[in-house]
GROMACS .gro file of C-alpha atoms in nm:
model
  223
    1MET     CA    1  -1.733   0.217  11.247
    2HIS     CA    2  -2.039   0.018  11.148
    3HIS     CA    3  -2.172  -0.238  11.393
    4ASN     CA    4  -2.172  -0.593  11.255
    5LEU     CA    5  -2.493  -0.748  11.386
    6LYS     CA    6  -2.437  -1.075  11.202
    7THR     CA    7  -2.214  -1.209  11.482
    8ARG     CA    8  -2.280  -1.255  11.853
    9LEU     CA    9  -1.980  -1.039  11.935
   10GLY     CA   10  -2.101  -0.765  11.703
   11ARG     CA   11  -2.445  -0.765  11.864
   12LEU     CA   12  -2.290  -0.761  12.210
   13ILE     CA   13  -2.075  -0.460  12.123
   14ALA     CA   14  -2.378  -0.279  11.977
   15ARG     CA   15  -2.582  -0.352  12.290
   16LEU     CA   16  -2.305  -0.232  12.519
   17ASP     CA   17  -2.282   0.087  12.315
   18MET     CA   18  -2.659   0.136  12.336
   19TYR     CA   19  -2.693   0.067  12.709
   20LEU     CA   20  -2.370   0.219  12.843
   21VAL     CA   21  -2.251   0.487  12.599
   22ASP     CA   22  -2.594   0.600  12.477
   23HIS     CA   23  -2.755   0.576  12.824
   24GLY     CA   24  -2.998   0.302  12.721
   25ALA     CA   25  -2.981   0.159  13.072
   26PHE     CA   26  -3.187   0.454  13.195
   27ARG     CA   27  -3.433   0.423  12.906
   28ALA     CA   28  -3.487   0.059  12.990
   29LEU     CA   29  -3.637   0.176  13.319
   30TYR     CA   30  -3.832   0.474  13.181
   31ASN     CA   31  -3.898   0.518  12.809
   32ASN     CA   32  -4.082   0.855  12.835
   33LEU     CA   33  -4.374   0.712  12.635
   34HIS     CA   34  -4.680   0.934  12.578
   35HIS     CA   35  -4.976   0.917  12.339
   36LEU     CA   36  -5.024   1.230  12.128
   37GLY     CA   37  -5.362   1.131  11.989
   38GLY     CA   38  -5.449   1.005  11.644
   39GLY     CA   39  -5.232   0.698  11.680
   40MET     CA   40  -4.899   0.876  11.735
   41TYR     CA   41  -4.672   0.820  12.035
   42ARG     CA   42  -4.361   1.005  12.150
   43LEU     CA   43  -4.080   0.843  12.345
   44SER     CA   44  -3.706   0.816  12.395
   45GLN     CA   45  -3.481   0.589  12.189
   46PRO     CA   46  -3.645   0.244  12.198
   47SER     CA   47  -3.449  -0.078  12.231
   48PRO     CA   48  -3.529  -0.381  12.012
   49SER     CA   49  -3.723  -0.543  12.297
   50GLN     CA   50  -3.928  -0.227  12.346
   51LEU     CA   51  -4.002  -0.211  11.974
   52ARG     CA   52  -4.126  -0.569  11.986
   53ARG     CA   53  -4.348  -0.486  12.282
   54TYR     CA   54  -4.492  -0.173  12.124
   55ARG     CA   55  -4.550  -0.356  11.797
   56LYS     CA   56  -4.752  -0.614  11.990
   57THR     CA   57  -4.934  -0.394  12.243
   58LEU     CA   58  -4.982  -0.071  12.046
   59GLY     CA   59  -4.988  -0.207  11.692
   60ILE     CA   60  -4.706   0.025  11.583
   61ARG     CA   61  -4.644   0.028  11.206
   62THR     CA   62  -4.408   0.326  11.157
   63VAL     CA   63  -4.113   0.461  11.355
   64LEU     CA   64  -3.988   0.817  11.303
   65ASN     CA   65  -3.628   0.842  11.421
   66LEU     CA   66  -3.530   1.205  11.480
   67ARG     CA   67  -3.163   1.128  11.548
   68GLY     CA   68  -3.063   1.061  11.187
   69GLU     CA   69  -2.910   0.753  11.027
   70ASN     CA   70  -2.593   0.643  11.205
   71LEU     CA   71  -2.486   0.280  11.164
   72GLY     CA   72  -2.187   0.352  11.386
   73GLN     CA   73  -2.429   0.404  11.675
   74GLY     CA   74  -2.533   0.084  11.846
   75ALA     CA   75  -2.882   0.212  11.923
   76TYR     CA   76  -2.953   0.299  11.560
   77ALA     CA   77  -2.801  -0.019  11.418
   78LEU     CA   78  -3.013  -0.231  11.654
   79GLU     CA   79  -3.323  -0.021  11.585
   80ALA     CA   80  -3.288  -0.051  11.207
   81ASP     CA   81  -3.236  -0.427  11.239
   82ALA     CA   82  -3.534  -0.468  11.473
   83CYS     CA   83  -3.763  -0.264  11.247
   84ARG     CA   84  -3.665  -0.479  10.950
   85ARG     CA   85  -3.731  -0.799  11.143
   86LEU     CA   86  -4.064  -0.671  11.279
   87GLY     CA   87  -4.188  -0.530  10.949
   88LEU     CA   88  -4.188  -0.171  11.076
   89LYS     CA   89  -4.125   0.124  10.847
   90LEU     CA   90  -3.830   0.325  10.981
   91ILE     CA   91  -3.799   0.688  10.864
   92SER     CA   92  -3.509   0.903  10.983
   93PHE     CA   93  -3.477   1.280  11.025
   94SER     CA   94  -3.163   1.459  11.146
   95LEU     CA   95  -3.316   1.718  11.376
   96GLY     CA   96  -3.113   1.926  11.618
   97SER     CA   97  -3.198   1.994  11.982
   98ARG     CA   98  -2.974   2.301  12.013
   99ARG     CA   99  -3.058   2.492  11.696
  100MET     CA  100  -3.359   2.638  11.521
  101PRO     CA  101  -3.536   2.388  11.293
  102ARG     CA  102  -3.477   2.438  10.923
  103VAL     CA  103  -3.771   2.516  10.696
  104ASP     CA  104  -3.718   2.196  10.496
  105GLU     CA  105  -3.725   1.992  10.818
  106VAL     CA  106  -4.059   2.141  10.923
  107LEU     CA  107  -4.207   2.071  10.580
  108ALA     CA  108  -4.065   1.718  10.568
  109LEU     CA  109  -4.223   1.633  10.903
  110ARG     CA  110  -4.555   1.780  10.791
  111ASP     CA  111  -4.547   1.562  10.480
  112ALA     CA  112  -4.453   1.254  10.681
  113PHE     CA  113  -4.743   1.302  10.921
  114GLN     CA  114  -4.978   1.308  10.623
  115THR     CA  115  -4.845   0.997  10.452
  116ILE     CA  116  -4.715   0.746  10.709
  117GLU     CA  117  -4.906   0.442  10.826
  118TYR     CA  118  -5.046   0.467  11.178
  119PRO     CA  119  -5.015   0.376  11.463
  120ALA     CA  120  -4.671   0.533  11.471
  121MET     CA  121  -4.413   0.663  11.714
  122LEU     CA  122  -4.151   0.935  11.702
  123HIS     CA  123  -3.840   0.947  11.914
  124CYS     CA  124  -3.508   1.118  11.975
  125LYS     CA  125  -3.254   1.013  12.241
  126SER     CA  126  -3.436   1.115  12.560
  127GLY     CA  127  -3.783   1.194  12.422
  128ALA     CA  128  -3.758   1.551  12.549
  129ASP     CA  129  -3.630   1.809  12.301
  130ARG     CA  130  -3.642   1.694  11.938
  131ALA     CA  131  -3.937   1.469  12.022
  132GLY     CA  132  -4.106   1.772  12.176
  133LEU     CA  133  -4.049   1.979  11.862
  134ALA     CA  134  -4.182   1.705  11.633
  135SER     CA  135  -4.475   1.636  11.865
  136ALA     CA  136  -4.576   2.002  11.859
  137LEU     CA  137  -4.562   2.002  11.479
  138TYR     CA  138  -4.763   1.679  11.471
  139ARG     CA  139  -5.034   1.824  11.692
  140HIS     CA  140  -5.058   2.131  11.472
  141PHE     CA  141  -5.030   1.980  11.125
  142HIS     CA  142  -5.204   1.647  11.182
  143MET     CA  143  -5.441   1.715  11.471
  144GLY     CA  144  -5.522   2.074  11.377
  145GLU     CA  145  -5.437   2.220  11.717
  146PRO     CA  146  -5.336   2.590  11.735
  147ILE     CA  147  -4.974   2.654  11.824
  148GLU     CA  148  -5.065   2.858  12.133
  149LYS     CA  149  -5.237   2.559  12.295
  150ILE     CA  150  -4.958   2.306  12.236
  151THR     CA  151  -4.738   2.220  12.536
  152GLU     CA  152  -4.515   1.940  12.407
  153LEU     CA  153  -4.193   2.125  12.496
  154SER     CA  154  -4.234   2.092  12.871
  155TRP     CA  155  -4.040   1.988  13.180
  156ARG     CA  156  -4.284   1.697  13.224
  157TYR     CA  157  -4.110   1.531  12.929
  158GLY     CA  158  -3.762   1.633  13.047
  159HIS     CA  159  -3.734   1.946  12.832
  160PHE     CA  160  -3.595   2.267  12.978
  161GLN     CA  161  -3.620   2.614  12.828
  162PHE     CA  162  -3.281   2.738  12.943
  163GLY     CA  163  -2.958   2.675  12.756
  164ASN     CA  164  -2.936   2.598  12.387
  165THR     CA  165  -3.244   2.372  12.392
  166GLY     CA  166  -3.449   2.685  12.463
  167ARG     CA  167  -3.409   2.773  12.096
  168LEU     CA  168  -3.686   2.526  12.018
  169ASP     CA  169  -3.925   2.715  12.248
  170TYR     CA  170  -3.815   3.047  12.100
  171PHE     CA  171  -3.904   2.920  11.753
  172PHE     CA  172  -4.270   2.887  11.851
  173GLU     CA  173  -4.263   3.203  12.064
  174ALA     CA  174  -4.140   3.400  11.763
  175TYR     CA  175  -4.432   3.277  11.556
  176LEU     CA  176  -4.684   3.363  11.826
  177ALA     CA  177  -4.538   3.713  11.861
  178ALA     CA  178  -4.564   3.766  11.486
  179HIS     CA  179  -4.918   3.627  11.486
  180ARG     CA  180  -5.026   3.865  11.763
  181ALA     CA  181  -4.880   4.160  11.577
  182ARG     CA  182  -5.045   4.060  11.250
  183PRO     CA  183  -5.246   3.735  11.216
  184ILE     CA  184  -5.063   3.484  10.998
  185ALA     CA  185  -5.093   3.106  10.960
  186PHE     CA  186  -4.805   2.909  11.108
  187LEU     CA  187  -4.713   2.746  10.778
  188ASP     CA  188  -4.717   3.082  10.598
  189TRP     CA  189  -4.489   3.225  10.865
  190VAL     CA  190  -4.247   2.932  10.837
  191GLN     CA  191  -4.227   2.953  10.458
  192ASN     CA  192  -4.232   3.331  10.407
  193VAL     CA  193  -4.114   3.508  10.724
  194TYR     CA  194  -3.909   3.274  10.940
  195ASN     CA  195  -3.529   3.314  10.924
  196PRO     CA  196  -3.357   3.040  11.128
  197GLU     CA  197  -3.014   3.206  11.141
  198ALA     CA  198  -3.147   3.547  11.241
  199LEU     CA  199  -3.379   3.402  11.503
  200GLN     CA  200  -3.100   3.191  11.651
  201ALA     CA  201  -2.874   3.496  11.677
  202GLU     CA  202  -3.157   3.687  11.842
  203TYR     CA  203  -3.211   3.410  12.096
  204ASP     CA  204  -2.840   3.389  12.178
  205GLN     CA  205  -2.830   3.763  12.243
  206ARG     CA  206  -3.145   3.779  12.457
  207ARG     CA  207  -3.195   3.445  12.628
  208LYS     CA  208  -2.890   3.219  12.621
  209SER     CA  209  -2.779   3.112  12.968
  210LYS     CA  210  -2.427   2.980  13.029
  211LEU     CA  211  -2.542   2.797  13.341
  212GLY     CA  212  -2.841   2.649  13.157
  213THR     CA  213  -2.620   2.540  12.869
  214TRP     CA  214  -2.380   2.371  13.113
  215PHE     CA  215  -2.669   2.188  13.283
  216VAL     CA  216  -2.823   2.061  12.959
  217ASP     CA  217  -2.492   1.969  12.796
  218LYS     CA  218  -2.288   1.836  13.087
  219VAL     CA  219  -2.545   1.711  13.340
  220LEU     CA  220  -2.829   1.592  13.116
  221ARG     CA  221  -2.581   1.517  12.835
  222ARG     CA  222  -2.835   1.586  12.561
  223GLU     CA  223  -2.739   1.537  12.196
   0.00000   0.00000   0.00000
């Protein structure tokens, strides 16, 4: 069902969906906003009022939505409408928080970081998992920071390494292990060595925690 924002009732329904179903009420109190350097910010799903504020106070020009396009989701419908009204460029990626990133997703984010207009911000639902993955890639590809020094997947942003979300950490850990065994550039590893399916199966066999998965899925209710 697409949200009809042309009527007051349609906007009300979209807002109720954003604040109550999508947990926007919590994000209204704390948006998990952090500056990554170079004019990029990471945060949780912004509301239209937050987008207006960040456009005014931070000069934001581009918004990278890591949740994908979903007009049936009140938060996305309102975000797309607000970006259009504010003159912000909205670019969407369908990343996953419980699976290994695909090679094409890594390359698409790298390309976006090189071409978008800054200042910019990237967000997922809570600003913890997918935002952490994209932030780490931003710091490496755009800021030139080595993978071993990047700490964007951290509890300080609400990310936890147990459960299925730990696959994102394992992705970088696998690269660092390969790099220690035989030096290789991160991008070369991603394009020529990395196997998402095999690495995910390896993680599930070695690290997956049923209790951690329950906590992330049922308590934190991450996407």
